Amino acid sequence: MVTAEAPVLEAPASFLRSTGEDRTEWFQEDEHHLDRSAGWAAAAWIEANCRLTSAKWAGEPFRLLPWQVRFLVEMLELDADGRRRYRWAYLSVAKKNGKTELAAALALWLAIAAPEVGLADPSPRIIMAAGNDDQADLCFTAARTMVERGPLADVVEVYESELVVPSVDARISRVSAAARKQSSNLDGKNVSAVIADELHVFEGNRGELVWGTLARGTGAREQPLVLAITTA
């Protein structure tokens, strides 16, 4: 089992230490308290288990930027029953701000750690989707490299277009909207989360068909998540 070194709901120390966020009005709001959002658990787990994958930071521990922590905390707020509040999320960020690597790390958390603490449905199936092959490769390769360069290599099996976590019966799959017959291959899949990178590249009838098929595929899940990401 791979878990964060810190307690599940402890805020990443690097985030609070570097920003003084614990003294801000945002942190003091009820919905952002440590026990009101799974985002703190996700952030702590990512920093403990994921590695950066590109440029001069490749191989270094993933130290989340302040905006990344805030996004996780707000997207993964909990309701009164301790379940994730939101099923849909949209993120628009300028280029070179780390949104693709954040998406990869989130996919890994949803597949590996979230089911263990009741924040995802059993046997999660995570789809990492993009509008074309190049972008799909970029997203999936980031997740695969995080696995290969860190402690997750002990629990995740790596395949050409899929990551498998046998201990929780989880799968992370790569999908390109440009691939022929891609939508028909997805029909009937019990999808728990969709992370669609560069949503604006889902073009034409095929892009619309794949997007619709993925979104509808989450209907049978109790705690699904559809996250659409695009460049501002």
mmCIF file with all atom_site columns, C-alpha atoms in Angstrom:
data_model
loop_
_atom_site.group_PDB
_atom_site.id
_atom_site.type_symbol
_atom_site.label_atom_id
_atom_site.label_alt_id
_atom_site.label_comp_id
_atom_site.label_asym_id
_atom_site.label_entity_id
_atom_site.label_seq_id
_atom_site.pdbx_PDB_ins_code
_atom_site.Cartn_x
_atom_site.Cartn_y
_atom_site.Cartn_z
_atom_site.occupancy
_atom_site.B_iso_or_equiv
_atom_site.pdbx_formal_charge
_atom_site.auth_seq_id
_atom_site.auth_comp_id
_atom_site.auth_asym_id
_atom_site.auth_atom_id
_atom_site.pdbx_PDB_model_num
ATOM 1   C CA . MET A 1 1   ? 0.000   0.000  0.000   1.00 0.00 ? 1   MET A CA 1
ATOM 2   C CA . VAL A 1 2   ? 1.307   3.446  -0.914  1.00 0.00 ? 2   VAL A CA 1
ATOM 3   C CA . THR A 1 3   ? 0.094   6.269  1.283   1.00 0.00 ? 3   THR A CA 1
ATOM 4   C CA . ALA A 1 4   ? 1.188   9.778  2.141   1.00 0.00 ? 4   ALA A CA 1
ATOM 5   C CA . GLU A 1 5   ? 3.828   10.093 4.808   1.00 0.00 ? 5   GLU A CA 1
ATOM 6   C CA . ALA A 1 6   ? 1.660   12.740 6.499   1.00 0.00 ? 6   ALA A CA 1
ATOM 7   C CA . PRO A 1 7   ? -1.769  12.073 8.055   1.00 0.00 ? 7   PRO A CA 1
ATOM 8   C CA . VAL A 1 8   ? -4.508  11.873 5.435   1.00 0.00 ? 8   VAL A CA 1
ATOM 9   C CA . LEU A 1 9   ? -5.947  15.336 6.047   1.00 0.00 ? 9   LEU A CA 1
ATOM 10  C CA . GLU A 1 10  ? -2.760  17.215 6.824   1.00 0.00 ? 10  GLU A CA 1
ATOM 11  C CA . ALA A 1 11  ? -2.017  20.163 4.550   1.00 0.00 ? 11  ALA A CA 1
ATOM 12  C CA . PRO A 1 12  ? 1.255   19.928 2.601   1.00 0.00 ? 12  PRO A CA 1
ATOM 13  C CA . ALA A 1 13  ? 3.843   21.539 4.846   1.00 0.00 ? 13  ALA A CA 1
ATOM 14  C CA . SER A 1 14  ? 5.645   23.140 1.914   1.00 0.00 ? 14  SER A CA 1
ATOM 15  C CA . PHE A 1 15  ? 2.447   24.905 0.873   1.00 0.00 ? 15  PHE A CA 1
ATOM 16  C CA . LEU A 1 16  ? 1.656   26.424 4.262   1.00 0.00 ? 16  LEU A CA 1
ATOM 17  C CA . ARG A 1 17  ? 5.267   27.217 5.063   1.00 0.00 ? 17  ARG A CA 1
ATOM 18  C CA . SER A 1 18  ? 6.045   28.976 1.791   1.00 0.00 ? 18  SER A CA 1
ATOM 19  C CA . THR A 1 19  ? 2.832   30.974 1.448   1.00 0.00 ? 19  THR A CA 1
ATOM 20  C CA . GLY A 1 20  ? 1.571   31.608 4.965   1.00 0.00 ? 20  GLY A CA 1
ATOM 21  C CA . GLU A 1 21  ? -1.731  30.277 3.627   1.00 0.00 ? 21  GLU A CA 1
ATOM 22  C CA . ASP A 1 22  ? -2.848  29.176 7.086   1.00 0.00 ? 22  ASP A CA 1
ATOM 23  C CA . ARG A 1 23  ? -3.186  32.859 7.997   1.00 0.00 ? 23  ARG A CA 1
ATOM 24  C CA . THR A 1 24  ? -5.304  33.885 5.006   1.00 0.00 ? 24  THR A CA 1
ATOM 25  C CA . GLU A 1 25  ? -9.048  34.469 4.924   1.00 0.00 ? 25  GLU A CA 1
ATOM 26  C CA . TRP A 1 26  ? -9.367  31.720 2.283   1.00 0.00 ? 26  TRP A CA 1
ATOM 27  C CA . PHE A 1 27  ? -7.909  29.097 4.639   1.00 0.00 ? 27  PHE A CA 1
ATOM 28  C CA . GLN A 1 28  ? -10.188 30.220 7.466   1.00 0.00 ? 28  GLN A CA 1
ATOM 29  C CA . GLU A 1 29  ? -13.389 29.706 5.436   1.00 0.00 ? 29  GLU A CA 1
ATOM 30  C CA . ASP A 1 30  ? -15.331 26.681 6.685   1.00 0.00 ? 30  ASP A CA 1
ATOM 31  C CA . GLU A 1 31  ? -15.343 24.817 3.372   1.00 0.00 ? 31  GLU A CA 1
ATOM 32  C CA . HIS A 1 32  ? -11.540 24.961 3.208   1.00 0.00 ? 32  HIS A CA 1
ATOM 33  C CA . HIS A 1 33  ? -10.852 23.483 6.649   1.00 0.00 ? 33  HIS A CA 1
ATOM 34  C CA . LEU A 1 34  ? -8.766  20.323 6.667   1.00 0.00 ? 34  LEU A CA 1
ATOM 35  C CA . ASP A 1 35  ? -11.770 18.132 7.468   1.00 0.00 ? 35  ASP A CA 1
ATOM 36  C CA . ARG A 1 36  ? -14.042 19.682 4.825   1.00 0.00 ? 36  ARG A CA 1
ATOM 37  C CA . SER A 1 37  ? -12.125 18.868 1.655   1.00 0.00 ? 37  SER A CA 1
ATOM 38  C CA . ALA A 1 38  ? -10.436 15.785 0.244   1.00 0.00 ? 38  ALA A CA 1
ATOM 39  C CA . GLY A 1 39  ? -8.125  18.176 -1.566  1.00 0.00 ? 39  GLY A CA 1
ATOM 40  C CA . TRP A 1 40  ? -5.807  18.264 1.441   1.00 0.00 ? 40  TRP A CA 1
ATOM 41  C CA . ALA A 1 41  ? -5.546  14.463 1.334   1.00 0.00 ? 41  ALA A CA 1
ATOM 42  C CA . ALA A 1 42  ? -4.884  14.545 -2.408  1.00 0.00 ? 42  ALA A CA 1
ATOM 43  C CA . ALA A 1 43  ? -2.257  17.267 -2.077  1.00 0.00 ? 43  ALA A CA 1
ATOM 44  C CA . ALA A 1 44  ? -0.398  15.507 0.739   1.00 0.00 ? 44  ALA A CA 1
ATOM 45  C CA . TRP A 1 45  ? -0.449  12.199 -1.154  1.00 0.00 ? 45  TRP A CA 1
ATOM 46  C CA . ILE A 1 46  ? 0.787   13.779 -4.389  1.00 0.00 ? 46  ILE A CA 1
ATOM 47  C CA . GLU A 1 47  ? 3.708   15.468 -2.649  1.00 0.00 ? 47  GLU A CA 1
ATOM 48  C CA . ALA A 1 48  ? 4.666   12.219 -0.903  1.00 0.00 ? 48  ALA A CA 1
ATOM 49  C CA . ASN A 1 49  ? 4.353   9.871  -3.874  1.00 0.00 ? 49  ASN A CA 1
ATOM 50  C CA . CYS A 1 50  ? 4.657   11.696 -7.211  1.00 0.00 ? 50  CYS A CA 1
ATOM 51  C CA . ARG A 1 51  ? 7.703   12.956 -9.089  1.00 0.00 ? 51  ARG A CA 1
ATOM 52  C CA . LEU A 1 52  ? 7.953   15.748 -11.630 1.00 0.00 ? 52  LEU A CA 1
ATOM 53  C CA . THR A 1 53  ? 8.522   14.517 -15.158 1.00 0.00 ? 53  THR A CA 1
ATOM 54  C CA . SER A 1 54  ? 9.804   17.321 -17.379 1.00 0.00 ? 54  SER A CA 1
ATOM 55  C CA . ALA A 1 55  ? 12.585  19.855 -17.917 1.00 0.00 ? 55  ALA A CA 1
ATOM 56  C CA . LYS A 1 56  ? 15.177  20.476 -15.210 1.00 0.00 ? 56  LYS A CA 1
ATOM 57  C CA . TRP A 1 57  ? 12.811  19.305 -12.469 1.00 0.00 ? 57  TRP A CA 1
ATOM 58  C CA . ALA A 1 58  ? 12.431  15.764 -13.836 1.00 0.00 ? 58  ALA A CA 1
ATOM 59  C CA . GLY A 1 59  ? 12.673  13.205 -11.059 1.00 0.00 ? 59  GLY A CA 1
ATOM 60  C CA . GLU A 1 60  ? 12.297  15.697 -8.224  1.00 0.00 ? 60  GLU A CA 1
ATOM 61  C CA . PRO A 1 61  ? 9.434   15.387 -5.693  1.00 0.00 ? 61  PRO A CA 1
ATOM 62  C CA . PHE A 1 62  ? 6.234   17.084 -6.797  1.00 0.00 ? 62  PHE A CA 1
ATOM 63  C CA . ARG A 1 63  ? 5.966   20.302 -4.783  1.00 0.00 ? 63  ARG A CA 1
ATOM 64  C CA . LEU A 1 64  ? 2.554   21.740 -5.531  1.00 0.00 ? 64  LEU A CA 1
ATOM 65  C CA . LEU A 1 65  ? 2.206   25.389 -6.435  1.00 0.00 ? 65  LEU A CA 1
ATOM 66  C CA . PRO A 1 66  ? -0.220  27.461 -4.336  1.00 0.00 ? 66  PRO A CA 1
ATOM 67  C CA . TRP A 1 67  ? -2.817  27.629 -7.125  1.00 0.00 ? 67  TRP A CA 1
ATOM 68  C CA . GLN A 1 68  ? -2.652  23.834 -7.522  1.00 0.00 ? 68  GLN A CA 1
ATOM 69  C CA . VAL A 1 69  ? -3.363  23.238 -3.840  1.00 0.00 ? 69  VAL A CA 1
ATOM 70  C CA . ARG A 1 70  ? -6.224  25.718 -3.849  1.00 0.00 ? 70  ARG A CA 1
ATOM 71  C CA . PHE A 1 71  ? -7.731  24.101 -6.930  1.00 0.00 ? 71  PHE A CA 1
ATOM 72  C CA . LEU A 1 72  ? -7.601  20.631 -5.381  1.00 0.00 ? 72  LEU A CA 1
ATOM 73  C CA . VAL A 1 73  ? -9.106  21.869 -2.122  1.00 0.00 ? 73  VAL A CA 1
ATOM 74  C CA . GLU A 1 74  ? -11.995 23.648 -3.851  1.00 0.00 ? 74  GLU A CA 1
ATOM 75  C CA . MET A 1 75  ? -12.702 20.907 -6.415  1.00 0.00 ? 75  MET A CA 1
ATOM 76  C CA . LEU A 1 76  ? -12.662 18.127 -3.814  1.00 0.00 ? 76  LEU A CA 1
ATOM 77  C CA . GLU A 1 77  ? -14.844 19.742 -1.139  1.00 0.00 ? 77  GLU A CA 1
ATOM 78  C CA . LEU A 1 78  ? -16.888 17.300 0.945   1.00 0.00 ? 78  LEU A CA 1
ATOM 79  C CA . ASP A 1 79  ? -20.597 17.385 1.708   1.00 0.00 ? 79  ASP A CA 1
ATOM 80  C CA . ALA A 1 80  ? -22.202 16.762 5.102   1.00 0.00 ? 80  ALA A CA 1
ATOM 81  C CA . ASP A 1 81  ? -21.949 12.983 4.545   1.00 0.00 ? 81  ASP A CA 1
ATOM 82  C CA . GLY A 1 82  ? -18.228 13.132 3.843   1.00 0.00 ? 82  GLY A CA 1
ATOM 83  C CA . ARG A 1 83  ? -18.596 12.502 0.116   1.00 0.00 ? 83  ARG A CA 1
ATOM 84  C CA . ARG A 1 84  ? -17.155 14.601 -2.673  1.00 0.00 ? 84  ARG A CA 1
ATOM 85  C CA . ARG A 1 85  ? -19.505 17.497 -3.425  1.00 0.00 ? 85  ARG A CA 1
ATOM 86  C CA . TYR A 1 86  ? -18.744 18.202 -7.096  1.00 0.00 ? 86  TYR A CA 1
ATOM 87  C CA . ARG A 1 87  ? -19.032 15.932 -10.125 1.00 0.00 ? 87  ARG A CA 1
ATOM 88  C CA . TRP A 1 88  ? -17.900 18.435 -12.747 1.00 0.00 ? 88  TRP A CA 1
ATOM 89  C CA . ALA A 1 89  ? -14.934 20.803 -12.764 1.00 0.00 ? 89  ALA A CA 1
ATOM 90  C CA . TYR A 1 90  ? -13.319 23.129 -15.280 1.00 0.00 ? 90  TYR A CA 1
ATOM 91  C CA . LEU A 1 91  ? -9.758  24.431 -15.172 1.00 0.00 ? 91  LEU A CA 1
ATOM 92  C CA . SER A 1 92  ? -8.390  27.105 -17.502 1.00 0.00 ? 92  SER A CA 1
ATOM 93  C CA . VAL A 1 93  ? -4.729  28.040 -16.979 1.00 0.00 ? 93  VAL A CA 1
ATOM 94  C CA . ALA A 1 94  ? -2.077  29.649 -19.165 1.00 0.00 ? 94  ALA A CA 1
ATOM 95  C CA . LYS A 1 95  ? 0.610   27.456 -20.745 1.00 0.00 ? 95  LYS A CA 1
ATOM 96  C CA . LYS A 1 96  ? 3.641   26.279 -18.744 1.00 0.00 ? 96  LYS A CA 1
ATOM 97  C CA . ASN A 1 97  ? 1.872   26.409 -15.387 1.00 0.00 ? 97  ASN A CA 1
ATOM 98  C CA . GLY A 1 98  ? 1.849   22.689 -14.616 1.00 0.00 ? 98  GLY A CA 1
ATOM 99  C CA . LYS A 1 99  ? -1.733  21.769 -15.412 1.00 0.00 ? 99  LYS A CA 1
ATOM 100 C CA . THR A 1 100 ? -0.891  18.577 -17.344 1.00 0.00 ? 100 THR A CA 1
ATOM 101 C CA . GLU A 1 101 ? 1.329   17.230 -14.544 1.00 0.00 ? 101 GLU A CA 1
ATOM 102 C CA . LEU A 1 102 ? -1.333  18.132 -11.983 1.00 0.00 ? 102 LEU A CA 1
ATOM 103 C CA . ALA A 1 103 ? -3.874  16.190 -14.051 1.00 0.00 ? 103 ALA A CA 1
ATOM 104 C CA . ALA A 1 104 ? -1.554  13.167 -14.159 1.00 0.00 ? 104 ALA A CA 1
ATOM 105 C CA . ALA A 1 105 ? -0.976  13.240 -10.402 1.00 0.00 ? 105 ALA A CA 1
ATOM 106 C CA . LEU A 1 106 ? -4.711  13.638 -9.746  1.00 0.00 ? 106 LEU A CA 1
ATOM 107 C CA . ALA A 1 107 ? -5.450  10.605 -11.910 1.00 0.00 ? 107 ALA A CA 1
ATOM 108 C CA . LEU A 1 108 ? -3.018  8.545  -9.850  1.00 0.00 ? 108 LEU A CA 1
ATOM 109 C CA . TRP A 1 109 ? -4.562  9.712  -6.572  1.00 0.00 ? 109 TRP A CA 1
ATOM 110 C CA . LEU A 1 110 ? -8.077  8.900  -7.793  1.00 0.00 ? 110 LEU A CA 1
ATOM 111 C CA . ALA A 1 111 ? -6.957  5.425  -8.838  1.00 0.00 ? 111 ALA A CA 1
ATOM 112 C CA . ILE A 1 112 ? -4.771  4.457  -5.883  1.00 0.00 ? 112 ILE A CA 1
ATOM 113 C CA . ALA A 1 113 ? -5.453  6.439  -2.721  1.00 0.00 ? 113 ALA A CA 1
ATOM 114 C CA . ALA A 1 114 ? -8.999  7.784  -2.990  1.00 0.00 ? 114 ALA A CA 1
ATOM 115 C CA . PRO A 1 115 ? -10.714 4.337  -2.895  1.00 0.00 ? 115 PRO A CA 1
ATOM 116 C CA . GLU A 1 116 ? -8.836  3.426  0.297   1.00 0.00 ? 116 GLU A CA 1
ATOM 117 C CA . VAL A 1 117 ? -10.400 6.317  2.227   1.00 0.00 ? 117 VAL A CA 1
ATOM 118 C CA . GLY A 1 118 ? -13.902 6.171  0.715   1.00 0.00 ? 118 GLY A CA 1
ATOM 119 C CA . LEU A 1 119 ? -13.409 9.122  -1.641  1.00 0.00 ? 119 LEU A CA 1
ATOM 120 C CA . ALA A 1 120 ? -13.856 7.124  -4.843  1.00 0.00 ? 120 ALA A CA 1
ATOM 121 C CA . ASP A 1 121 ? -16.020 4.207  -5.924  1.00 0.00 ? 121 ASP A CA 1
ATOM 122 C CA . PRO A 1 122 ? -14.590 0.677  -5.861  1.00 0.00 ? 122 PRO A CA 1
ATOM 123 C CA . SER A 1 123 ? -12.672 -0.549 -8.918  1.00 0.00 ? 123 SER A CA 1
ATOM 124 C CA . PRO A 1 124 ? -12.031 2.919  -10.312 1.00 0.00 ? 124 PRO A CA 1
ATOM 125 C CA . ARG A 1 125 ? -11.592 3.388  -14.047 1.00 0.00 ? 125 ARG A CA 1
ATOM 126 C CA . ILE A 1 126 ? -9.883  6.685  -14.857 1.00 0.00 ? 126 ILE A CA 1
ATOM 127 C CA . ILE A 1 127 ? -9.824  8.005  -18.413 1.00 0.00 ? 127 ILE A CA 1
ATOM 128 C CA . MET A 1 128 ? -7.096  10.457 -19.411 1.00 0.00 ? 128 MET A CA 1
ATOM 129 C CA . ALA A 1 129 ? -8.451  11.942 -22.628 1.00 0.00 ? 129 ALA A CA 1
ATOM 130 C CA . ALA A 1 130 ? -7.278  14.486 -25.155 1.00 0.00 ? 130 ALA A CA 1
ATOM 131 C CA . GLY A 1 131 ? -8.410  15.751 -28.538 1.00 0.00 ? 131 GLY A CA 1
ATOM 132 C CA . ASN A 1 132 ? -5.488  14.299 -30.491 1.00 0.00 ? 132 ASN A CA 1
ATOM 133 C CA . ASP A 1 133 ? -2.835  11.590 -30.180 1.00 0.00 ? 133 ASP A CA 1
ATOM 134 C CA . ASP A 1 134 ? 0.019   13.934 -29.289 1.00 0.00 ? 134 ASP A CA 1
ATOM 135 C CA . GLN A 1 135 ? -1.794  15.513 -26.358 1.00 0.00 ? 135 GLN A CA 1
ATOM 136 C CA . ALA A 1 136 ? -3.105  12.147 -25.162 1.00 0.00 ? 136 ALA A CA 1
ATOM 137 C CA . ASP A 1 137 ? 0.456   10.824 -25.190 1.00 0.00 ? 137 ASP A CA 1
ATOM 138 C CA . LEU A 1 138 ? 1.650   13.866 -23.233 1.00 0.00 ? 138 LEU A CA 1
ATOM 139 C CA . CYS A 1 139 ? -0.890  13.350 -20.437 1.00 0.00 ? 139 CYS A CA 1
ATOM 140 C CA . PHE A 1 140 ? -0.531  9.601  -20.168 1.00 0.00 ? 140 PHE A CA 1
ATOM 141 C CA . THR A 1 141 ? 3.260   9.719  -20.397 1.00 0.00 ? 141 THR A CA 1
ATOM 142 C CA . ALA A 1 142 ? 3.342   12.164 -17.473 1.00 0.00 ? 142 ALA A CA 1
ATOM 143 C CA . ALA A 1 143 ? 1.359   9.727  -15.308 1.00 0.00 ? 143 ALA A CA 1
ATOM 144 C CA . ARG A 1 144 ? 3.447   6.752  -16.446 1.00 0.00 ? 144 ARG A CA 1
ATOM 145 C CA . THR A 1 145 ? 6.722   8.562  -15.753 1.00 0.00 ? 145 THR A CA 1
ATOM 146 C CA . MET A 1 146 ? 5.522   9.556  -12.271 1.00 0.00 ? 146 MET A CA 1
ATOM 147 C CA . VAL A 1 147 ? 4.975   5.870  -11.602 1.00 0.00 ? 147 VAL A CA 1
ATOM 148 C CA . GLU A 1 148 ? 8.301   4.716  -13.035 1.00 0.00 ? 148 GLU A CA 1
ATOM 149 C CA . ARG A 1 149 ? 10.427  7.315  -11.196 1.00 0.00 ? 149 ARG A CA 1
ATOM 150 C CA . GLY A 1 150 ? 8.908   7.059  -7.743  1.00 0.00 ? 150 GLY A CA 1
ATOM 151 C CA . PRO A 1 151 ? 7.514   4.735  -5.072  1.00 0.00 ? 151 PRO A CA 1
ATOM 152 C CA . LEU A 1 152 ? 4.362   4.050  -7.096  1.00 0.00 ? 152 LEU A CA 1
ATOM 153 C CA . ALA A 1 153 ? 6.357   1.647  -9.265  1.00 0.00 ? 153 ALA A CA 1
ATOM 154 C CA . ASP A 1 154 ? 5.849   -0.957 -6.539  1.00 0.00 ? 154 ASP A CA 1
ATOM 155 C CA . VAL A 1 155 ? 2.049   -0.940 -6.863  1.00 0.00 ? 155 VAL A CA 1
ATOM 156 C CA . VAL A 1 156 ? 1.285   0.069  -10.457 1.00 0.00 ? 156 VAL A CA 1
ATOM 157 C CA . GLU A 1 157 ? 1.677   -2.124 -13.530 1.00 0.00 ? 157 GLU A CA 1
ATOM 158 C CA . VAL A 1 158 ? 2.648   -0.140 -16.641 1.00 0.00 ? 158 VAL A CA 1
ATOM 159 C CA . TYR A 1 159 ? 1.392   -0.970 -20.126 1.00 0.00 ? 159 TYR A CA 1
ATOM 160 C CA . GLU A 1 160 ? 1.497   0.847  -23.462 1.00 0.00 ? 160 GLU A CA 1
ATOM 161 C CA . SER A 1 161 ? -1.766  2.738  -22.990 1.00 0.00 ? 161 SER A CA 1
ATOM 162 C CA . GLU A 1 162 ? -2.908  1.700  -19.526 1.00 0.00 ? 162 GLU A CA 1
ATOM 163 C CA . LEU A 1 163 ? -1.796  1.781  -15.905 1.00 0.00 ? 163 LEU A CA 1
ATOM 164 C CA . VAL A 1 164 ? -3.184  -0.984 -13.700 1.00 0.00 ? 164 VAL A CA 1
ATOM 165 C CA . VAL A 1 165 ? -3.353  -1.083 -9.889  1.00 0.00 ? 165 VAL A CA 1
ATOM 166 C CA . PRO A 1 166 ? -4.189  -4.713 -8.971  1.00 0.00 ? 166 PRO A CA 1
ATOM 167 C CA . SER A 1 167 ? -4.562  -4.042 -5.229  1.00 0.00 ? 167 SER A CA 1
ATOM 168 C CA . VAL A 1 168 ? -7.673  -1.884 -5.776  1.00 0.00 ? 168 VAL A CA 1
ATOM 169 C CA . ASP A 1 169 ? -8.661  -3.177 -9.230  1.00 0.00 ? 169 ASP A CA 1
ATOM 170 C CA . ALA A 1 170 ? -8.039  0.259  -10.766 1.00 0.00 ? 170 ALA A CA 1
ATOM 171 C CA . ARG A 1 171 ? -7.154  1.277  -14.302 1.00 0.00 ? 171 ARG A CA 1
ATOM 172 C CA . ILE A 1 172 ? -5.971  4.509  -15.882 1.00 0.00 ? 172 ILE A CA 1
ATOM 173 C CA . SER A 1 173 ? -6.469  4.501  -19.638 1.00 0.00 ? 173 SER A CA 1
ATOM 174 C CA . ARG A 1 174 ? -5.322  6.773  -22.445 1.00 0.00 ? 174 ARG A CA 1
ATOM 175 C CA . VAL A 1 175 ? -7.943  7.999  -24.926 1.00 0.00 ? 175 VAL A CA 1
ATOM 176 C CA . SER A 1 176 ? -7.572  10.188 -28.010 1.00 0.00 ? 176 SER A CA 1
ATOM 177 C CA . ALA A 1 177 ? -10.674 11.743 -29.527 1.00 0.00 ? 177 ALA A CA 1
ATOM 178 C CA . ALA A 1 178 ? -8.961  11.586 -32.924 1.00 0.00 ? 178 ALA A CA 1
ATOM 179 C CA . ALA A 1 179 ? -8.627  7.784  -32.848 1.00 0.00 ? 179 ALA A CA 1
ATOM 180 C CA . ARG A 1 180 ? -10.937 5.911  -35.205 1.00 0.00 ? 180 ARG A CA 1
ATOM 181 C CA . LYS A 1 181 ? -13.815 4.056  -33.542 1.00 0.00 ? 181 LYS A CA 1
ATOM 182 C CA . GLN A 1 182 ? -12.642 5.330  -30.152 1.00 0.00 ? 182 GLN A CA 1
ATOM 183 C CA . SER A 1 183 ? -16.146 6.235  -28.986 1.00 0.00 ? 183 SER A CA 1
ATOM 184 C CA . SER A 1 184 ? -17.600 2.799  -29.777 1.00 0.00 ? 184 SER A CA 1
ATOM 185 C CA . ASN A 1 185 ? -14.814 1.162  -27.763 1.00 0.00 ? 185 ASN A CA 1
ATOM 186 C CA . LEU A 1 186 ? -15.844 3.254  -24.758 1.00 0.00 ? 186 LEU A CA 1
ATOM 187 C CA . ASP A 1 187 ? -19.569 2.485  -24.849 1.00 0.00 ? 187 ASP A CA 1
ATOM 188 C CA . GLY A 1 188 ? -20.671 0.573  -21.764 1.00 0.00 ? 188 GLY A CA 1
ATOM 189 C CA . LYS A 1 189 ? -17.505 1.338  -19.790 1.00 0.00 ? 189 LYS A CA 1
ATOM 190 C CA . ASN A 1 190 ? -18.168 2.070  -16.133 1.00 0.00 ? 190 ASN A CA 1
ATOM 191 C CA . VAL A 1 191 ? -16.018 5.215  -15.954 1.00 0.00 ? 191 VAL A CA 1
ATOM 192 C CA . SER A 1 192 ? -15.367 6.752  -12.530 1.00 0.00 ? 192 SER A CA 1
ATOM 193 C CA . ALA A 1 193 ? -13.384 9.813  -13.628 1.00 0.00 ? 193 ALA A CA 1
ATOM 194 C CA . VAL A 1 194 ? -12.602 11.621 -16.860 1.00 0.00 ? 194 VAL A CA 1
ATOM 195 C CA . ILE A 1 195 ? -9.695  14.044 -17.094 1.00 0.00 ? 195 ILE A CA 1
ATOM 196 C CA . ALA A 1 196 ? -9.897  15.779 -20.464 1.00 0.00 ? 196 ALA A CA 1
ATOM 197 C CA . ASP A 1 197 ? -6.774  17.773 -21.277 1.00 0.00 ? 197 ASP A CA 1
ATOM 198 C CA . GLU A 1 198 ? -6.990  20.689 -23.733 1.00 0.00 ? 198 GLU A CA 1
ATOM 199 C CA . LEU A 1 199 ? -10.766 20.460 -24.139 1.00 0.00 ? 199 LEU A CA 1
ATOM 200 C CA . HIS A 1 200 ? -10.714 23.010 -26.969 1.00 0.00 ? 200 HIS A CA 1
ATOM 201 C CA . VAL A 1 201 ? -8.933  20.427 -29.159 1.00 0.00 ? 201 VAL A CA 1
ATOM 202 C CA . PHE A 1 202 ? -11.972 18.091 -29.041 1.00 0.00 ? 202 PHE A CA 1
ATOM 203 C CA . GLU A 1 203 ? -13.038 19.272 -32.490 1.00 0.00 ? 203 GLU A CA 1
ATOM 204 C CA . GLY A 1 204 ? -15.736 18.268 -34.959 1.00 0.00 ? 204 GLY A CA 1
ATOM 205 C CA . ASN A 1 205 ? -18.311 15.515 -34.732 1.00 0.00 ? 205 ASN A CA 1
ATOM 206 C CA . ARG A 1 206 ? -15.797 12.932 -33.561 1.00 0.00 ? 206 ARG A CA 1
ATOM 207 C CA . GLY A 1 207 ? -14.552 15.092 -30.699 1.00 0.00 ? 207 GLY A CA 1
ATOM 208 C CA . GLU A 1 208 ? -18.103 15.830 -29.609 1.00 0.00 ? 208 GLU A CA 1
ATOM 209 C CA . LEU A 1 209 ? -19.016 12.142 -29.804 1.00 0.00 ? 209 LEU A CA 1
ATOM 210 C CA . VAL A 1 210 ? -16.055 11.007 -27.710 1.00 0.00 ? 210 VAL A CA 1
ATOM 211 C CA . TRP A 1 211 ? -16.624 13.735 -25.122 1.00 0.00 ? 211 TRP A CA 1
ATOM 212 C CA . GLY A 1 212 ? -20.305 12.821 -24.819 1.00 0.00 ? 212 GLY A CA 1
ATOM 213 C CA . THR A 1 213 ? -19.548 9.116  -24.527 1.00 0.00 ? 213 THR A CA 1
ATOM 214 C CA . LEU A 1 214 ? -16.987 9.702  -21.776 1.00 0.00 ? 214 LEU A CA 1
ATOM 215 C CA . ALA A 1 215 ? -19.255 12.017 -19.789 1.00 0.00 ? 215 ALA A CA 1
ATOM 216 C CA . ARG A 1 216 ? -22.221 9.634  -19.999 1.00 0.00 ? 216 ARG A CA 1
ATOM 217 C CA . GLY A 1 217 ? -19.994 6.756  -18.937 1.00 0.00 ? 217 GLY A CA 1
ATOM 218 C CA . THR A 1 218 ? -19.825 8.113  -15.379 1.00 0.00 ? 218 THR A CA 1
ATOM 219 C CA . GLY A 1 219 ? -23.595 7.839  -14.841 1.00 0.00 ? 219 GLY A CA 1
ATOM 220 C CA . ALA A 1 220 ? -23.519 4.636  -12.789 1.00 0.00 ? 220 ALA A CA 1
ATOM 221 C CA . ARG A 1 221 ? -20.900 5.872  -10.315 1.00 0.00 ? 221 ARG A CA 1
ATOM 222 C CA . GLU A 1 222 ? -21.799 7.371  -6.937  1.00 0.00 ? 222 GLU A CA 1
ATOM 223 C CA . GLN A 1 223 ? -18.779 9.707  -6.770  1.00 0.00 ? 223 GLN A CA 1
ATOM 224 C CA . PRO A 1 224 ? -17.770 10.418 -10.373 1.00 0.00 ? 224 PRO A CA 1
ATOM 225 C CA . LEU A 1 225 ? -15.594 13.280 -11.526 1.00 0.00 ? 225 LEU A CA 1
ATOM 226 C CA . VAL A 1 226 ? -15.355 14.927 -14.938 1.00 0.00 ? 226 VAL A CA 1
ATOM 227 C CA . LEU A 1 227 ? -12.537 17.456 -15.131 1.00 0.00 ? 227 LEU A CA 1
ATOM 228 C CA . ALA A 1 228 ? -12.099 19.516 -18.283 1.00 0.00 ? 228 ALA A CA 1
ATOM 229 C CA . ILE A 1 229 ? -8.789  21.343 -18.676 1.00 0.00 ? 229 ILE A CA 1
ATOM 230 C CA . THR A 1 230 ? -7.905  23.961 -21.283 1.00 0.00 ? 230 THR A CA 1
ATOM 231 C CA . THR A 1 231 ? -5.379  26.699 -21.967 1.00 0.00 ? 231 THR A CA 1
ATOM 232 C CA . ALA A 1 232 ? -6.423  30.184 -20.934 1.00 0.00 ? 232 ALA A CA 1
#
